[in-house]
């Protein structure tokens, strides 16, 4: 995590308004690690719910219901995460330091997209395979990006010659 802090986290934390010392940033990242694993696993599982519809593996009603579970699991995650962000911001002693306004705004915008679009899409386009593809693509891409990001935090890039082997 120290390597990740020097490579990118230090700059990113500063840009989003998190004023951490190196030790605080490492502790924050270590405490956030289990949540990051849950985030990419949730996105991976949510995307997998869509596969029966995309590949025609079962009857259309069952496949559609599974794909809808993928959308609803994402919506549930979004609501839970936003609730946690607001709880930390407004109920914790150092909430404004841990969740500055920029982070709250970015996540509120991000989470509002799924929560405001999900239900109408389910109600009107439940059986549309394009919706199932959209859910799969967005969730699988997020899972893959997060998994790669978490993996790269483990890499030692100090010795580039060793990386070429």
PDB file of C-alpha atoms in Angstrom:
ATOM      1  CA  UNK A   1       0.000   0.000   0.000  1.00  0.00           C
ATOM      2  CA  UNK A   2       2.939   2.306   0.512  1.00  0.00           C
ATOM      3  CA  UNK A   3       3.886   1.835  -3.148  1.00  0.00           C
ATOM      4  CA  UNK A   4       0.316   2.556  -4.217  1.00  0.00           C
ATOM      5  CA  UNK A   5       0.265   5.665  -2.042  1.00  0.00           C
ATOM      6  CA  UNK A   6       3.379   7.054  -3.709  1.00  0.00           C
ATOM      7  CA  UNK A   7       2.294   6.011  -7.219  1.00  0.00           C
ATOM      8  CA  UNK A   8      -1.182   7.480  -7.243  1.00  0.00           C
ATOM      9  CA  UNK A   9      -3.185   7.518  -4.010  1.00  0.00           C
ATOM     10  CA  UNK A  10      -1.432  10.566  -2.545  1.00  0.00           C
ATOM     11  CA  UNK A  11      -2.401  12.709  -5.537  1.00  0.00           C
ATOM     12  CA  UNK A  12      -5.909  11.244  -5.795  1.00  0.00           C
ATOM     13  CA  UNK A  13      -6.656  11.771  -2.095  1.00  0.00           C
ATOM     14  CA  UNK A  14      -5.570  15.390  -2.348  1.00  0.00           C
ATOM     15  CA  UNK A  15      -7.644  16.008  -5.499  1.00  0.00           C
ATOM     16  CA  UNK A  16     -10.858  14.747  -3.881  1.00  0.00           C
ATOM     17  CA  UNK A  17     -10.286  16.631  -0.646  1.00  0.00           C
ATOM     18  CA  UNK A  18      -9.018  13.864   1.629  1.00  0.00           C
ATOM     19  CA  UNK A  19      -6.217  15.419   3.642  1.00  0.00           C
ATOM     20  CA  UNK A  20      -4.379  12.364   4.984  1.00  0.00           C
ATOM     21  CA  UNK A  21      -0.863  11.803   6.161  1.00  0.00           C
ATOM     22  CA  UNK A  22       0.837   8.806   4.590  1.00  0.00           C
ATOM     23  CA  UNK A  23       0.075   6.660   7.634  1.00  0.00           C
ATOM     24  CA  UNK A  24      -3.586   7.759   7.697  1.00  0.00           C
ATOM     25  CA  UNK A  25      -3.935   7.046   3.973  1.00  0.00           C
ATOM     26  CA  UNK A  26      -2.494   3.557   4.372  1.00  0.00           C
ATOM     27  CA  UNK A  27      -4.770   2.843   7.344  1.00  0.00           C
ATOM     28  CA  UNK A  28      -7.783   4.169   5.391  1.00  0.00           C
ATOM     29  CA  UNK A  29      -6.914   1.969   2.414  1.00  0.00           C
ATOM     30  CA  UNK A  30      -6.345  -1.095   4.594  1.00  0.00           C
ATOM     31  CA  UNK A  31      -9.701  -0.584   6.304  1.00  0.00           C
ATOM     32  CA  UNK A  32     -11.329  -0.088   2.891  1.00  0.00           C
ATOM     33  CA  UNK A  33      -9.814  -3.271   1.408  1.00  0.00           C
ATOM     34  CA  UNK A  34     -12.595  -5.690   2.466  1.00  0.00           C
ATOM     35  CA  UNK A  35     -15.221  -3.318   1.087  1.00  0.00           C
ATOM     36  CA  UNK A  36     -13.410  -3.152  -2.257  1.00  0.00           C
ATOM     37  CA  UNK A  37     -13.451  -6.950  -2.461  1.00  0.00           C
ATOM     38  CA  UNK A  38     -17.194  -6.944  -1.752  1.00  0.00           C
ATOM     39  CA  UNK A  39     -17.779  -4.274  -4.411  1.00  0.00           C
ATOM     40  CA  UNK A  40     -16.135  -6.169  -7.231  1.00  0.00           C
ATOM     41  CA  UNK A  41     -17.693  -9.473  -6.130  1.00  0.00           C
ATOM     42  CA  UNK A  42     -21.143  -7.867  -6.048  1.00  0.00           C
ATOM     43  CA  UNK A  43     -20.649  -6.503  -9.552  1.00  0.00           C
ATOM     44  CA  UNK A  44     -19.324  -9.858 -10.776  1.00  0.00           C
ATOM     45  CA  UNK A  45     -22.252 -11.804  -9.299  1.00  0.00           C
ATOM     46  CA  UNK A  46     -24.727  -9.198 -10.584  1.00  0.00           C
ATOM     47  CA  UNK A  47     -23.324  -9.563 -14.094  1.00  0.00           C
ATOM     48  CA  UNK A  48     -23.487 -13.362 -13.883  1.00  0.00           C
ATOM     49  CA  UNK A  49     -27.242 -13.173 -13.235  1.00  0.00           C
ATOM     50  CA  UNK A  50     -27.575 -11.909 -16.814  1.00  0.00           C
ATOM     51  CA  UNK A  51     -25.755 -14.761 -18.523  1.00  0.00           C
ATOM     52  CA  UNK A  52     -28.726 -17.166 -18.827  1.00  0.00           C
ATOM     53  CA  UNK A  53     -30.646 -14.492 -20.732  1.00  0.00           C
ATOM     54  CA  UNK A  54     -27.710 -13.535 -22.936  1.00  0.00           C
ATOM     55  CA  UNK A  55     -26.882 -17.111 -23.888  1.00  0.00           C
ATOM     56  CA  UNK A  56     -30.458 -18.442 -23.970  1.00  0.00           C
ATOM     57  CA  UNK A  57     -29.665 -21.077 -21.341  1.00  0.00           C
ATOM     58  CA  UNK A  58     -33.158 -21.386 -19.904  1.00  0.00           C
ATOM     59  CA  UNK A  59     -36.709 -20.353 -20.634  1.00  0.00           C
ATOM     60  CA  UNK A  60     -37.112 -16.593 -21.296  1.00  0.00           C
ATOM     61  CA  UNK A  61     -39.210 -15.914 -18.175  1.00  0.00           C
ATOM     62  CA  UNK A  62     -36.626 -17.445 -15.835  1.00  0.00           C
ATOM     63  CA  UNK A  63     -33.718 -15.831 -17.691  1.00  0.00           C
ATOM     64  CA  UNK A  64     -35.408 -12.437 -17.536  1.00  0.00           C
ATOM     65  CA  UNK A  65     -36.103 -12.834 -13.813  1.00  0.00           C
ATOM     66  CA  UNK A  66     -32.454 -13.673 -13.166  1.00  0.00           C
ATOM     67  CA  UNK A  67     -31.277 -10.663 -15.158  1.00  0.00           C
ATOM     68  CA  UNK A  68     -33.671  -8.471 -13.171  1.00  0.00           C
ATOM     69  CA  UNK A  69     -32.071  -9.854 -10.000  1.00  0.00           C
ATOM     70  CA  UNK A  70     -28.757  -8.534 -11.359  1.00  0.00           C
ATOM     71  CA  UNK A  71     -30.246  -5.066 -11.745  1.00  0.00           C
ATOM     72  CA  UNK A  72     -31.911  -5.177  -8.334  1.00  0.00           C
ATOM     73  CA  UNK A  73     -28.710  -6.364  -6.656  1.00  0.00           C
ATOM     74  CA  UNK A  74     -26.944  -3.328  -8.112  1.00  0.00           C
ATOM     75  CA  UNK A  75     -29.717  -1.035  -6.911  1.00  0.00           C
ATOM     76  CA  UNK A  76     -29.536  -2.561  -3.442  1.00  0.00           C
ATOM     77  CA  UNK A  77     -25.788  -2.051  -3.359  1.00  0.00           C
ATOM     78  CA  UNK A  78     -26.147   1.562  -4.471  1.00  0.00           C
ATOM     79  CA  UNK A  79     -28.705   2.328  -1.749  1.00  0.00           C
ATOM     80  CA  UNK A  80     -26.641   0.616   0.933  1.00  0.00           C
ATOM     81  CA  UNK A  81     -23.453   2.396  -0.127  1.00  0.00           C
ATOM     82  CA  UNK A  82     -25.087   5.825  -0.246  1.00  0.00           C
ATOM     83  CA  UNK A  83     -26.641   5.228   3.183  1.00  0.00           C
ATOM     84  CA  UNK A  84     -23.207   4.326   4.552  1.00  0.00           C
ATOM     85  CA  UNK A  85     -21.600   7.395   2.958  1.00  0.00           C
ATOM     86  CA  UNK A  86     -24.233   9.705   4.447  1.00  0.00           C
ATOM     87  CA  UNK A  87     -23.976   7.990   7.834  1.00  0.00           C
ATOM     88  CA  UNK A  88     -20.204   8.453   7.897  1.00  0.00           C
ATOM     89  CA  UNK A  89     -20.465  12.063   6.707  1.00  0.00           C
ATOM     90  CA  UNK A  90     -23.145  13.208   9.145  1.00  0.00           C
ATOM     91  CA  UNK A  91     -22.964  10.835  12.129  1.00  0.00           C
ATOM     92  CA  UNK A  92     -19.281  10.073  12.656  1.00  0.00           C
ATOM     93  CA  UNK A  93     -17.030  12.380  14.654  1.00  0.00           C
ATOM     94  CA  UNK A  94     -14.562  12.895  11.794  1.00  0.00           C
ATOM     95  CA  UNK A  95     -17.164  12.404   9.053  1.00  0.00           C
ATOM     96  CA  UNK A  96     -16.324  15.550   7.119  1.00  0.00           C
ATOM     97  CA  UNK A  97     -12.690  14.481   6.937  1.00  0.00           C
ATOM     98  CA  UNK A  98     -13.525  10.919   5.827  1.00  0.00           C
ATOM     99  CA  UNK A  99     -16.289  11.926   3.396  1.00  0.00           C
ATOM    100  CA  UNK A 100     -15.642  15.411   2.051  1.00  0.00           C
ATOM    101  CA  UNK A 101     -18.321  17.144   0.019  1.00  0.00           C
ATOM    102  CA  UNK A 102     -16.694  16.207  -3.307  1.00  0.00           C
ATOM    103  CA  UNK A 103     -16.899  12.488  -2.535  1.00  0.00           C
ATOM    104  CA  UNK A 104     -20.507  12.754  -1.341  1.00  0.00           C
ATOM    105  CA  UNK A 105     -21.446  14.654  -4.507  1.00  0.00           C
ATOM    106  CA  UNK A 106     -19.673  12.237  -6.875  1.00  0.00           C
ATOM    107  CA  UNK A 107     -21.182   9.161  -5.240  1.00  0.00           C
ATOM    108  CA  UNK A 108     -24.641  10.720  -4.985  1.00  0.00           C
ATOM    109  CA  UNK A 109     -24.541  11.424  -8.716  1.00  0.00           C
ATOM    110  CA  UNK A 110     -23.153   7.974  -9.515  1.00  0.00           C
ATOM    111  CA  UNK A 111     -25.624   6.086  -7.325  1.00  0.00           C
ATOM    112  CA  UNK A 112     -28.627   8.140  -8.422  1.00  0.00           C
ATOM    113  CA  UNK A 113     -28.301   6.873 -11.996  1.00  0.00           C
ATOM    114  CA  UNK A 114     -28.992   3.239 -11.121  1.00  0.00           C
ATOM    115  CA  UNK A 115     -31.609   3.983  -8.514  1.00  0.00           C
ATOM    116  CA  UNK A 116     -33.554   6.387 -10.733  1.00  0.00           C
ATOM    117  CA  UNK A 117     -33.306   4.388 -13.971  1.00  0.00           C
ATOM    118  CA  UNK A 118     -33.471   0.822 -12.666  1.00  0.00           C
ATOM    119  CA  UNK A 119     -37.129   0.561 -11.648  1.00  0.00           C
ATOM    120  CA  UNK A 120     -38.594   2.187 -14.792  1.00  0.00           C
ATOM    121  CA  UNK A 121     -36.399  -0.023 -16.973  1.00  0.00           C
ATOM    122  CA  UNK A 122     -37.532  -3.123 -15.078  1.00  0.00           C
ATOM    123  CA  UNK A 123     -41.199  -2.130 -15.248  1.00  0.00           C
ATOM    124  CA  UNK A 124     -41.258  -1.318 -18.957  1.00  0.00           C
ATOM    125  CA  UNK A 125     -38.444  -3.389 -20.501  1.00  0.00           C
ATOM    126  CA  UNK A 126     -38.157  -6.412 -18.216  1.00  0.00           C
ATOM    127  CA  UNK A 127     -37.903  -8.944 -21.054  1.00  0.00           C
ATOM    128  CA  UNK A 128     -35.697  -6.883 -23.358  1.00  0.00           C
ATOM    129  CA  UNK A 129     -32.398  -8.683 -23.921  1.00  0.00           C
ATOM    130  CA  UNK A 130     -30.728  -5.346 -24.613  1.00  0.00           C
ATOM    131  CA  UNK A 131     -31.408  -4.337 -20.999  1.00  0.00           C
ATOM    132  CA  UNK A 132     -29.842  -7.599 -19.829  1.00  0.00           C
ATOM    133  CA  UNK A 133     -26.779  -6.940 -22.023  1.00  0.00           C
ATOM    134  CA  UNK A 134     -26.512  -3.412 -20.614  1.00  0.00           C
ATOM    135  CA  UNK A 135     -26.646  -4.730 -17.057  1.00  0.00           C
ATOM    136  CA  UNK A 136     -24.062  -7.403 -17.844  1.00  0.00           C
ATOM    137  CA  UNK A 137     -21.696  -5.028 -19.643  1.00  0.00           C
ATOM    138  CA  UNK A 138     -21.774  -2.334 -16.966  1.00  0.00           C
ATOM    139  CA  UNK A 139     -21.431  -4.676 -14.012  1.00  0.00           C
ATOM    140  CA  UNK A 140     -18.835  -6.972 -15.585  1.00  0.00           C
ATOM    141  CA  UNK A 141     -16.741  -3.994 -16.714  1.00  0.00           C
ATOM    142  CA  UNK A 142     -16.882  -2.549 -13.187  1.00  0.00           C
ATOM    143  CA  UNK A 143     -15.934  -5.903 -11.648  1.00  0.00           C
ATOM    144  CA  UNK A 144     -13.039  -6.379 -14.049  1.00  0.00           C
ATOM    145  CA  UNK A 145     -11.741  -2.835 -13.573  1.00  0.00           C
ATOM    146  CA  UNK A 146     -11.910  -3.119  -9.786  1.00  0.00           C
ATOM    147  CA  UNK A 147     -10.242  -6.546  -9.761  1.00  0.00           C
ATOM    148  CA  UNK A 148      -7.388  -5.271 -11.932  1.00  0.00           C
ATOM    149  CA  UNK A 149      -7.057  -2.158  -9.780  1.00  0.00           C
ATOM    150  CA  UNK A 150      -6.859  -4.229  -6.605  1.00  0.00           C
ATOM    151  CA  UNK A 151      -4.334  -6.598  -8.197  1.00  0.00           C
ATOM    152  CA  UNK A 152      -2.075  -3.780  -9.364  1.00  0.00           C
ATOM    153  CA  UNK A 153      -1.792  -2.519  -5.793  1.00  0.00           C
ATOM    154  CA  UNK A 154       0.133  -5.708  -5.058  1.00  0.00           C
ATOM    155  CA  UNK A 155       2.697  -5.246  -7.827  1.00  0.00           C
ATOM    156  CA  UNK A 156       6.207  -4.045  -7.167  1.00  0.00           C
ATOM    157  CA  UNK A 157       7.117  -1.841 -10.109  1.00  0.00           C
ATOM    158  CA  UNK A 158      10.347  -0.549  -8.602  1.00  0.00           C
ATOM    159  CA  UNK A 159      12.453  -2.979 -10.643  1.00  0.00           C
ATOM    160  CA  UNK A 160      11.233  -2.784 -14.242  1.00  0.00           C
ATOM    161  CA  UNK A 161      13.716  -5.424 -15.459  1.00  0.00           C
ATOM    162  CA  UNK A 162      12.128  -7.996 -13.176  1.00  0.00           C
ATOM    163  CA  UNK A 163       8.720  -7.164 -14.648  1.00  0.00           C
ATOM    164  CA  UNK A 164       9.843  -8.141 -18.168  1.00  0.00           C
ATOM    165  CA  UNK A 165      10.499 -11.776 -17.237  1.00  0.00           C
TER     166      UNK A 165
END
